[in-house]
PDB file of C-alpha atoms and ligand atoms in Angstrom:
ATOM      1  CA  MET A 134      -0.829 -15.140 -11.967  1.00 84.00           C
ATOM      2  CA  ARG A 135      -0.850 -12.092  -9.748  1.00 97.00           C
ATOM      3  CA  LEU A 136      -0.578  -8.757 -11.551  1.00 97.00           C
ATOM      4  CA  PRO A 137       2.261  -6.817  -9.896  1.00 98.00           C
ATOM      5  CA  LEU A 138       1.194  -3.582  -8.212  1.00 98.00           C
ATOM      6  CA  VAL A 139       3.589  -0.668  -7.850  1.00 98.00           C
ATOM      7  CA  ALA A 140       2.001   1.956  -5.613  1.00 99.00           C
ATOM      8  CA  GLY A 141       3.398   5.347  -4.647  1.00 98.00           C
ATOM      9  CA  ASN A 142       2.682   6.602  -1.144  1.00 98.00           C
ATOM     10  CA  TRP A 143       3.327  10.328  -1.384  1.00 98.00           C
ATOM     11  CA  LYS A 144       2.836  10.778   2.367  1.00 98.00           C
ATOM     12  CA  MET A 145       2.599  14.476   3.361  1.00 98.00           C
ATOM     13  CA  HIS A 146       4.231  15.774   0.166  1.00 98.00           C
ATOM     14  CA  LYS A 147       2.947  17.748  -2.836  1.00 98.00           C
ATOM     15  CA  ASP A 148       0.227  20.369  -2.743  1.00 98.00           C
ATOM     16  CA  HIS A 149      -2.563  20.018  -5.298  1.00 98.00           C
ATOM     17  CA  ARG A 150      -0.654  21.897  -8.027  1.00 98.00           C
ATOM     18  CA  GLU A 151       2.596  20.003  -7.544  1.00 98.00           C
ATOM     19  CA  ALA A 152       0.609  16.758  -7.446  1.00 98.00           C
ATOM     20  CA  VAL A 153      -0.924  17.419 -10.867  1.00 98.00           C
ATOM     21  CA  ASP A 154       2.529  18.189 -12.317  1.00 98.00           C
ATOM     22  CA  LEU A 155       3.947  14.986 -10.881  1.00 98.00           C
ATOM     23  CA  VAL A 156       1.153  12.729 -12.084  1.00 98.00           C
ATOM     24  CA  ARG A 157       1.265  14.260 -15.596  1.00 98.00           C
ATOM     25  CA  GLU A 158       4.981  13.677 -15.850  1.00 98.00           C
ATOM     26  CA  LEU A 159       4.608  10.160 -14.525  1.00 98.00           C
ATOM     27  CA  ASP A 160       1.813   9.336 -16.923  1.00 98.00           C
ATOM     28  CA  GLY A 161       4.038  10.318 -19.843  1.00 98.00           C
ATOM     29  CA  LEU A 162       6.881   8.145 -18.587  1.00 98.00           C
ATOM     30  CA  LEU A 163       4.611   5.129 -18.165  1.00 98.00           C
ATOM     31  CA  ALA A 164       3.263   5.177 -21.736  1.00 96.00           C
ATOM     32  CA  GLY A 165       3.172   1.694 -23.202  1.00 95.00           C
ATOM     33  CA  LEU A 166       3.871  -0.107 -19.924  1.00 97.00           C
ATOM     34  CA  GLU A 167       2.065  -3.447 -19.828  1.00 96.00           C
ATOM     35  CA  GLY A 168       1.632  -6.124 -17.228  1.00 97.00           C
ATOM     36  CA  VAL A 169       2.113  -3.911 -14.167  1.00 98.00           C
ATOM     37  CA  GLU A 170      -0.553  -1.972 -12.316  1.00 98.00           C
ATOM     38  CA  VAL A 171       0.601   1.454 -11.145  1.00 98.00           C
ATOM     39  CA  ALA A 172      -1.159   3.461  -8.438  1.00 98.00           C
ATOM     40  CA  VAL A 173      -0.478   6.786  -6.734  1.00 98.00           C
ATOM     41  CA  CYS A 174      -1.700   7.798  -3.281  1.00 99.00           C
ATOM     42  CA  PRO A 175      -1.520  11.608  -3.016  1.00 98.00           C
ATOM     43  CA  PRO A 176      -2.543  13.551   0.110  1.00 98.00           C
ATOM     44  CA  PHE A 177      -6.276  14.261   0.528  1.00 98.00           C
ATOM     45  CA  THR A 178      -6.033  17.870  -0.678  1.00 98.00           C
ATOM     46  CA  ALA A 179      -4.688  16.725  -4.051  1.00 98.00           C
ATOM     47  CA  LEU A 180      -7.028  13.790  -4.687  1.00 98.00           C
ATOM     48  CA  SER A 181      -9.663  15.719  -6.541  1.00 98.00           C
ATOM     49  CA  ASP A 182      -7.234  17.400  -8.942  1.00 98.00           C
ATOM     50  CA  VAL A 183      -5.255  14.232  -9.508  1.00 98.00           C
ATOM     51  CA  ALA A 184      -8.489  12.304 -10.156  1.00 98.00           C
ATOM     52  CA  ARG A 185      -9.528  14.874 -12.781  1.00 98.00           C
ATOM     53  CA  THR A 186      -6.095  14.866 -14.405  1.00 98.00           C
ATOM     54  CA  LEU A 187      -6.059  11.077 -14.672  1.00 98.00           C
ATOM     55  CA  LYS A 188      -9.532  11.067 -16.168  1.00 97.00           C
ATOM     56  CA  GLU A 189      -8.807  13.801 -18.704  1.00 97.00           C
ATOM     57  CA  SER A 190      -5.666  12.096 -19.920  1.00 96.00           C
ATOM     58  CA  ARG A 191      -7.342   8.654 -19.854  1.00 96.00           C
ATOM     59  CA  SER A 192      -4.447   7.492 -17.789  1.00 97.00           C
ATOM     60  CA  ARG A 193      -4.115   3.900 -16.628  1.00 97.00           C
ATOM     61  CA  ILE A 194      -2.636   5.066 -13.336  1.00 98.00           C
ATOM     62  CA  VAL A 195      -4.981   4.018 -10.549  1.00 98.00           C
ATOM     63  CA  LEU A 196      -5.893   6.430  -7.765  1.00 98.00           C
ATOM     64  CA  GLY A 197      -5.262   5.563  -4.134  1.00 98.00           C
ATOM     65  CA  ALA A 198      -5.588   7.440  -0.856  1.00 98.00           C
ATOM     66  CA  GLN A 199      -3.558   7.353   2.316  1.00 98.00           C
ATOM     67  CA  GLY A 200      -6.378   6.700   4.765  1.00 97.00           C
ATOM     68  CA  GLY A 201      -9.890   7.502   5.766  1.00 96.00           C
ATOM     69  CA  TYR A 202     -11.947   7.220   8.929  1.00 96.00           C
ATOM     70  CA  ARG A 203     -14.016   4.163   9.862  1.00 96.00           C
ATOM     71  CA  ALA A 204     -17.478   5.742   9.458  1.00 95.00           C
ATOM     72  CA  PRO A 205     -19.243   6.772   6.227  1.00 93.00           C
ATOM     73  CA  GLU A 206     -20.091  10.195   7.684  1.00 95.00           C
ATOM     74  CA  GLY A 207     -20.650  11.906  11.012  1.00 97.00           C
ATOM     75  CA  ALA A 208     -19.325  14.279  13.648  1.00 98.00           C
ATOM     76  CA  TYR A 209     -15.613  13.475  13.285  1.00 97.00           C
ATOM     77  CA  THR A 210     -13.855  16.805  12.945  1.00 97.00           C
ATOM     78  CA  GLY A 211     -10.821  16.650  10.724  1.00 96.00           C
ATOM     79  CA  GLU A 212     -11.518  13.205   9.291  1.00 97.00           C
ATOM     80  CA  ILE A 213     -12.269  12.036   5.753  1.00 97.00           C
ATOM     81  CA  SER A 214     -14.684   9.184   5.116  1.00 97.00           C
ATOM     82  CA  PRO A 215     -14.212   6.232   2.789  1.00 98.00           C
ATOM     83  CA  ARG A 216     -17.452   7.281   1.087  1.00 98.00           C
ATOM     84  CA  MET A 217     -15.884  10.640   0.173  1.00 98.00           C
ATOM     85  CA  LEU A 218     -12.880   8.821  -1.242  1.00 98.00           C
ATOM     86  CA  LYS A 219     -15.097   6.491  -3.234  1.00 98.00           C
ATOM     87  CA  ALA A 220     -16.874   9.520  -4.713  1.00 97.00           C
ATOM     88  CA  LEU A 221     -13.506  10.628  -6.132  1.00 97.00           C
ATOM     89  CA  GLU A 222     -13.070   7.198  -7.705  1.00 95.00           C
ATOM     90  CA  VAL A 223     -10.336   6.208  -5.330  1.00 98.00           C
ATOM     91  CA  HIS A 224      -9.597   2.497  -5.691  1.00 98.00           C
ATOM     92  CA  TYR A 225      -6.895   1.710  -3.107  1.00 98.00           C
ATOM     93  CA  VAL A 226      -6.668   2.991   0.452  1.00 98.00           C
ATOM     94  CA  ILE A 227      -3.563   2.535   2.605  1.00 98.00           C
ATOM     95  CA  VAL A 228      -4.525   1.275   6.071  1.00 98.00           C
ATOM     96  CA  GLY A 229      -2.361   0.570   9.103  1.00 98.00           C
ATOM     97  CA  HIS A 230       0.777   2.313   7.852  1.00 98.00           C
ATOM     98  CA  SER A 231       3.448   2.292  10.561  1.00 97.00           C
ATOM     99  CA  GLU A 232       3.618   6.093  10.517  1.00 97.00           C
ATOM    100  CA  ARG A 233      -0.036   6.201  11.554  1.00 97.00           C
ATOM    101  CA  ARG A 234       0.403   3.443  14.093  1.00 96.00           C
ATOM    102  CA  GLU A 235       3.584   4.904  15.610  1.00 94.00           C
ATOM    103  CA  ILE A 236       3.230   8.684  15.170  1.00 96.00           C
ATOM    104  CA  ILE A 237      -0.553   9.210  15.258  1.00 95.00           C
ATOM    105  CA  GLY A 238      -1.152   6.338  17.679  1.00 96.00           C
ATOM    106  CA  GLU A 239      -3.646   4.238  15.701  1.00 97.00           C
ATOM    107  CA  GLY A 240      -4.205   0.918  17.416  1.00 96.00           C
ATOM    108  CA  ASP A 241      -5.041  -2.491  15.964  1.00 95.00           C
ATOM    109  CA  GLN A 242      -8.777  -2.072  16.590  1.00 96.00           C
ATOM    110  CA  LEU A 243      -8.993   1.186  14.689  1.00 97.00           C
ATOM    111  CA  VAL A 244      -6.896  -0.276  11.859  1.00 98.00           C
ATOM    112  CA  ALA A 245      -9.322  -3.219  11.668  1.00 97.00           C
ATOM    113  CA  ALA A 246     -12.355  -0.908  11.608  1.00 97.00           C
ATOM    114  CA  LYS A 247     -10.803   1.275   8.924  1.00 98.00           C
ATOM    115  CA  ALA A 248      -9.937  -1.701   6.736  1.00 97.00           C
ATOM    116  CA  ARG A 249     -13.567  -2.893   6.942  1.00 97.00           C
ATOM    117  CA  ALA A 250     -14.903   0.572   6.189  1.00 97.00           C
ATOM    118  CA  VAL A 251     -12.787   0.697   3.029  1.00 98.00           C
ATOM    119  CA  LEU A 252     -13.978  -2.754   1.989  1.00 97.00           C
ATOM    120  CA  GLU A 253     -17.605  -1.850   2.636  1.00 96.00           C
ATOM    121  CA  GLU A 254     -17.355   1.123   0.268  1.00 97.00           C
ATOM    122  CA  GLY A 255     -16.117  -1.238  -2.436  1.00 97.00           C
ATOM    123  CA  MET A 256     -12.496  -0.069  -2.366  1.00 98.00           C
ATOM    124  CA  VAL A 257      -9.376  -2.122  -1.726  1.00 98.00           C
ATOM    125  CA  PRO A 258      -7.357  -1.674   1.447  1.00 98.00           C
ATOM    126  CA  ILE A 259      -3.584  -1.862   1.202  1.00 98.00           C
ATOM    127  CA  LEU A 260      -3.047  -3.240   4.691  1.00 98.00           C
ATOM    128  CA  CYS A 261       0.432  -2.456   6.016  1.00 98.00           C
ATOM    129  CA  VAL A 262       2.192  -4.697   8.500  1.00 98.00           C
ATOM    130  CA  GLY A 263       5.769  -4.812   9.740  1.00 98.00           C
ATOM    131  CA  GLU A 264       8.105  -5.025  12.689  1.00 97.00           C
ATOM    132  CA  THR A 265      10.572  -2.662  14.355  1.00 95.00           C
ATOM    133  CA  LEU A 266      14.316  -3.304  14.326  1.00 93.00           C
ATOM    134  CA  GLU A 267      14.178  -4.322  17.965  1.00 94.00           C
ATOM    135  CA  GLU A 268      11.428  -6.854  17.288  1.00 96.00           C
ATOM    136  CA  ARG A 269      13.426  -8.282  14.374  1.00 94.00           C
ATOM    137  CA  GLU A 270      16.582  -8.570  16.459  1.00 93.00           C
ATOM    138  CA  GLU A 271      14.653 -10.339  19.208  1.00 96.00           C
ATOM    139  CA  GLY A 272      13.271 -12.850  16.693  1.00 96.00           C
ATOM    140  CA  LYS A 273       9.747 -11.478  17.073  1.00 98.00           C
ATOM    141  CA  ALA A 274       9.170 -10.216  13.517  1.00 97.00           C
ATOM    142  CA  GLU A 275       6.797 -13.006  12.483  1.00 98.00           C
ATOM    143  CA  SER A 276       4.773 -12.935  15.688  1.00 98.00           C
ATOM    144  CA  LYS A 277       4.347  -9.163  15.360  1.00 98.00           C
ATOM    145  CA  VAL A 278       3.138  -9.470  11.773  1.00 98.00           C
ATOM    146  CA  ARG A 279       0.883 -12.425  12.613  1.00 98.00           C
ATOM    147  CA  GLY A 280      -0.735 -10.390  15.397  1.00 98.00           C
ATOM    148  CA  GLN A 281      -1.326  -7.461  13.052  1.00 98.00           C
ATOM    149  CA  LEU A 282      -2.930  -9.741  10.452  1.00 98.00           C
ATOM    150  CA  GLU A 283      -5.078 -11.567  13.006  1.00 98.00           C
ATOM    151  CA  SER A 284      -6.501  -8.393  14.452  1.00 97.00           C
ATOM    152  CA  ALA A 285      -6.990  -6.514  11.172  1.00 98.00           C
ATOM    153  CA  LEU A 286      -8.653  -9.419   9.374  1.00 97.00           C
ATOM    154  CA  ALA A 287     -10.562 -11.050  12.225  1.00 96.00           C
ATOM    155  CA  ALA A 288     -13.949 -10.218  10.703  1.00 93.00           C
ATOM    156  CA  TRP A 289     -13.097 -11.002   7.069  1.00 97.00           C
ATOM    157  CA  SER A 290     -14.487 -13.873   4.999  1.00 97.00           C
ATOM    158  CA  SER A 291     -12.407 -15.656   2.363  1.00 97.00           C
ATOM    159  CA  ASP A 292     -14.321 -13.918  -0.415  1.00 96.00           C
ATOM    160  CA  GLU A 293     -13.641 -10.521   1.092  1.00 96.00           C
ATOM    161  CA  ALA A 294      -9.993 -11.322   1.656  1.00 97.00           C
ATOM    162  CA  SER A 295      -9.449 -12.217  -1.982  1.00 95.00           C
ATOM    163  CA  ALA A 296      -9.733  -8.504  -2.873  1.00 89.00           C
ATOM    164  CA  LEU A 297      -7.113  -7.463  -0.347  1.00 97.00           C
ATOM    165  CA  VAL A 298      -3.599  -6.124  -0.862  1.00 98.00           C
ATOM    166  CA  ILE A 299      -1.065  -6.501   1.943  1.00 98.00           C
ATOM    167  CA  ALA A 300       2.178  -4.526   2.190  1.00 98.00           C
ATOM    168  CA  TYR A 301       5.013  -5.834   4.300  1.00 98.00           C
ATOM    169  CA  GLU A 302       6.907  -2.758   5.436  1.00 98.00           C
ATOM    170  CA  PRO A 303       9.606  -3.407   8.022  1.00 97.00           C
ATOM    171  CA  ILE A 304       9.721  -0.192  10.031  1.00 95.00           C
ATOM    172  CA  TRP A 305      13.523  -0.189  10.095  1.00 93.00           C
ATOM    173  CA  ALA A 306      13.590   0.005   6.295  1.00 92.00           C
ATOM    174  CA  ILE A 307      11.193   2.950   5.876  1.00 90.00           C
ATOM    175  CA  GLY A 308      12.897   6.155   4.809  1.00 87.00           C
ATOM    176  CA  THR A 309      16.222   4.878   6.145  1.00 88.00           C
ATOM    177  CA  GLY A 310      17.877   3.742   2.941  1.00 84.00           C
ATOM    178  CA  LYS A 311      18.176   0.285   4.579  1.00 85.00           C
ATOM    179  CA  THR A 312      16.273  -2.093   2.353  1.00 86.00           C
ATOM    180  CA  ALA A 313      15.381  -5.591   3.445  1.00 90.00           C
ATOM    181  CA  THR A 314      17.297  -8.078   1.336  1.00 95.00           C
ATOM    182  CA  PRO A 315      15.191  -9.792  -1.321  1.00 97.00           C
ATOM    183  CA  GLU A 316      15.514 -12.938   0.831  1.00 97.00           C
ATOM    184  CA  ASP A 317      14.198 -11.140   3.946  1.00 96.00           C
ATOM    185  CA  ALA A 318      11.264  -9.761   1.972  1.00 97.00           C
ATOM    186  CA  GLN A 319      10.530 -13.161   0.429  1.00 98.00           C
ATOM    187  CA  GLU A 320      10.702 -14.900   3.797  1.00 98.00           C
ATOM    188  CA  MET A 321       8.156 -12.584   5.418  1.00 98.00           C
ATOM    189  CA  ASN A 322       5.885 -12.394   2.386  1.00 98.00           C
ATOM    190  CA  SER A 323       5.830 -16.158   2.186  1.00 98.00           C
ATOM    191  CA  PHE A 324       5.040 -16.305   5.916  1.00 98.00           C
ATOM    192  CA  ILE A 325       2.144 -13.887   5.298  1.00 98.00           C
ATOM    193  CA  ARG A 326       0.854 -16.024   2.429  1.00 98.00           C
ATOM    194  CA  GLY A 327       1.061 -19.098   4.642  1.00 98.00           C
ATOM    195  CA  TRP A 328      -0.985 -17.343   7.291  1.00 98.00           C
ATOM    196  CA  LEU A 329      -3.560 -16.323   4.660  1.00 98.00           C
ATOM    197  CA  ALA A 330      -3.775 -19.936   3.461  1.00 98.00           C
ATOM    198  CA  GLU A 331      -4.432 -21.200   6.985  1.00 98.00           C
ATOM    199  CA  ARG A 332      -7.022 -18.559   7.690  1.00 98.00           C
ATOM    200  CA  PHE A 333      -8.785 -18.227   4.312  1.00 98.00           C
ATOM    201  CA  GLY A 334      -7.715 -21.257   2.276  1.00 98.00           C
ATOM    202  CA  GLN A 335      -5.112 -21.777  -0.404  1.00 97.00           C
ATOM    203  CA  ASP A 336      -7.170 -20.341  -3.287  1.00 97.00           C
ATOM    204  CA  THR A 337      -7.659 -17.016  -1.564  1.00 97.00           C
ATOM    205  CA  ALA A 338      -4.070 -16.906  -0.371  1.00 98.00           C
ATOM    206  CA  SER A 339      -2.656 -17.458  -3.835  1.00 97.00           C
ATOM    207  CA  GLY A 340      -4.667 -14.548  -5.250  1.00 97.00           C
ATOM    208  CA  VAL A 341      -3.758 -11.912  -2.651  1.00 98.00           C
ATOM    209  CA  ARG A 342      -1.025  -9.511  -3.688  1.00 98.00           C
ATOM    210  CA  ILE A 343       1.641  -9.003  -1.052  1.00 98.00           C
ATOM    211  CA  LEU A 344       3.865  -5.992  -1.647  1.00 98.00           C
ATOM    212  CA  TYR A 345       7.156  -5.012  -0.079  1.00 98.00           C
ATOM    213  CA  GLY A 346       7.807  -1.445   1.102  1.00 97.00           C
ATOM    214  CA  GLY A 347      10.826   0.240   2.635  1.00 96.00           C
ATOM    215  CA  SER A 348      13.497   2.121   0.685  1.00 95.00           C
ATOM    216  CA  VAL A 349      12.504   0.656  -2.676  1.00 97.00           C
ATOM    217  CA  LYS A 350      14.564   2.434  -5.352  1.00 97.00           C
ATOM    218  CA  PRO A 351      15.169   1.957  -9.081  1.00 98.00           C
ATOM    219  CA  ASP A 352      18.329  -0.021  -8.348  1.00 97.00           C
ATOM    220  CA  ASN A 353      16.800  -2.583  -5.977  1.00 97.00           C
ATOM    221  CA  ALA A 354      13.231  -2.872  -7.306  1.00 98.00           C
ATOM    222  CA  ALA A 355      13.874  -5.653  -9.820  1.00 98.00           C
ATOM    223  CA  GLU A 356      15.610  -8.020  -7.395  1.00 98.00           C
ATOM    224  CA  LEU A 357      12.902  -7.510  -4.755  1.00 98.00           C
ATOM    225  CA  MET A 358      10.035  -8.071  -7.178  1.00 98.00           C
ATOM    226  CA  ALA A 359      11.757 -11.090  -8.707  1.00 98.00           C
ATOM    227  CA  MET A 360      10.981 -12.957  -5.489  1.00 98.00           C
ATOM    228  CA  PRO A 361       8.051 -15.373  -5.889  1.00 98.00           C
ATOM    229  CA  ASP A 362       5.954 -13.890  -3.076  1.00 98.00           C
ATOM    230  CA  VAL A 363       6.805 -10.217  -3.636  1.00 98.00           C
ATOM    231  CA  ASP A 364       3.960  -9.044  -5.875  1.00 98.00           C
ATOM    232  CA  GLY A 365       4.909  -5.402  -6.092  1.00 98.00           C
ATOM    233  CA  ALA A 366       6.115  -2.444  -4.088  1.00 98.00           C
ATOM    234  CA  LEU A 367       4.762   0.318  -1.889  1.00 98.00           C
ATOM    235  CA  VAL A 368       7.141   3.172  -2.550  1.00 98.00           C
ATOM    236  CA  GLY A 369       7.587   6.290  -0.418  1.00 98.00           C
ATOM    237  CA  GLY A 370      10.461   8.691  -1.159  1.00 97.00           C
ATOM    238  CA  ALA A 371      11.221   7.412  -4.659  1.00 98.00           C
ATOM    239  CA  SER A 372       7.585   7.877  -5.710  1.00 98.00           C
ATOM    240  CA  LEU A 373       8.013  11.660  -5.473  1.00 98.00           C
ATOM    241  CA  LYS A 374      10.336  11.707  -8.477  1.00 98.00           C
ATOM    242  CA  ALA A 375       8.567  10.745 -11.674  1.00 98.00           C
ATOM    243  CA  ALA A 376      11.693   9.294 -13.288  1.00 98.00           C
ATOM    244  CA  ASP A 377      12.536   7.120 -10.275  1.00 98.00           C
ATOM    245  CA  PHE A 378       9.007   5.888  -9.788  1.00 98.00           C
ATOM    246  CA  ALA A 379       8.610   5.135 -13.492  1.00 98.00           C
ATOM    247  CA  ALA A 380      11.896   3.216 -13.425  1.00 98.00           C
ATOM    248  CA  ILE A 381      10.589   1.149 -10.486  1.00 98.00           C
ATOM    249  CA  ALA A 382       7.326   0.446 -12.344  1.00 98.00           C
ATOM    250  CA  ARG A 383       9.420  -0.626 -15.343  1.00 98.00           C
ATOM    251  CA  PHE A 384      11.362  -3.070 -13.184  1.00 97.00           C
ATOM    252  CA  ARG A 385      11.064  -5.814 -15.774  1.00 94.00           C
ATOM    253  CA  GLU A 386      12.742  -3.820 -18.553  1.00 93.00           C
TER     254      GLU A 386
HETATM  255  P1  13P B 686      10.308   4.830   1.679  1.00 94.89           P
HETATM  256  O1  13P B 686      10.185   4.230   0.309  1.00 94.89           O
HETATM  257  O2  13P B 686      10.541   6.308   1.680  1.00 94.89           O
HETATM  258  O3  13P B 686      11.257   4.059   2.554  1.00 94.89           O
HETATM  259  O4  13P B 686       8.853   4.661   2.370  1.00 94.89           O
HETATM  260  C1  13P B 686       8.242   3.415   2.371  1.00 94.89           C
HETATM  261  C2  13P B 686       6.840   3.559   2.813  1.00 94.89           C
HETATM  262  O5  13P B 686       6.573   3.848   3.965  1.00 94.89           O
HETATM  263  C3  13P B 686       5.776   3.377   1.819  1.00 94.89           C
HETATM  264  O6  13P B 686       4.526   3.325   2.416  1.00 94.89           O
END
């Protein structure tokens, strides 16, 4: 059985003080929650304070980050290395988010290199894939996602892939209030699992958690995560409100 993962991607929100307030409130609201892993991915400037807060309160919330460069260190002005994230006890790192691909211009090769760099530091990439509305309407959603998987995971062995988390995030559903239907999410997540089975074998494929992301809210979380191949959620906007994010994490209740 795959342990559901509900991860909050805070994007470029919350300074280090606001981040500590949010994670404290969230931790209180999650008391007693079993059978769901909860992670938060604050901006870089808040990671250190959030890490300390989680440690001091012995929280079960897992720390994630929103990226990191592909090299352990070096002359890369403005970048953060996976090694620095590891030193803060970061466990998950979001890689290949559509906002980085579309707004910052990260290409498939860089996404692949970043995913490997995260793996090599012993952390877990949350690899994001997903199509635009135009690609969906033209019937190209699966080929887009297949291409993203092929390029990002070209150098991965089955053993390595078993540690991976994938997030299917249709670009048209991000921050728009338009959620994919549970059936849409299931269809793509099952396609992704099929691809993983072909590439890495059935055992690996059945262990990989495949999340859905895109306008996940308290009122649609349960039906999305009830789908057999939707193993959790990557939540943007709703992860900035402790009550909403806690309600999503408590989707079974
Ligand atoms: P929203 O939940 O705000 O649509 O964002 C989704 C997302 O991009 C998570 O990574």
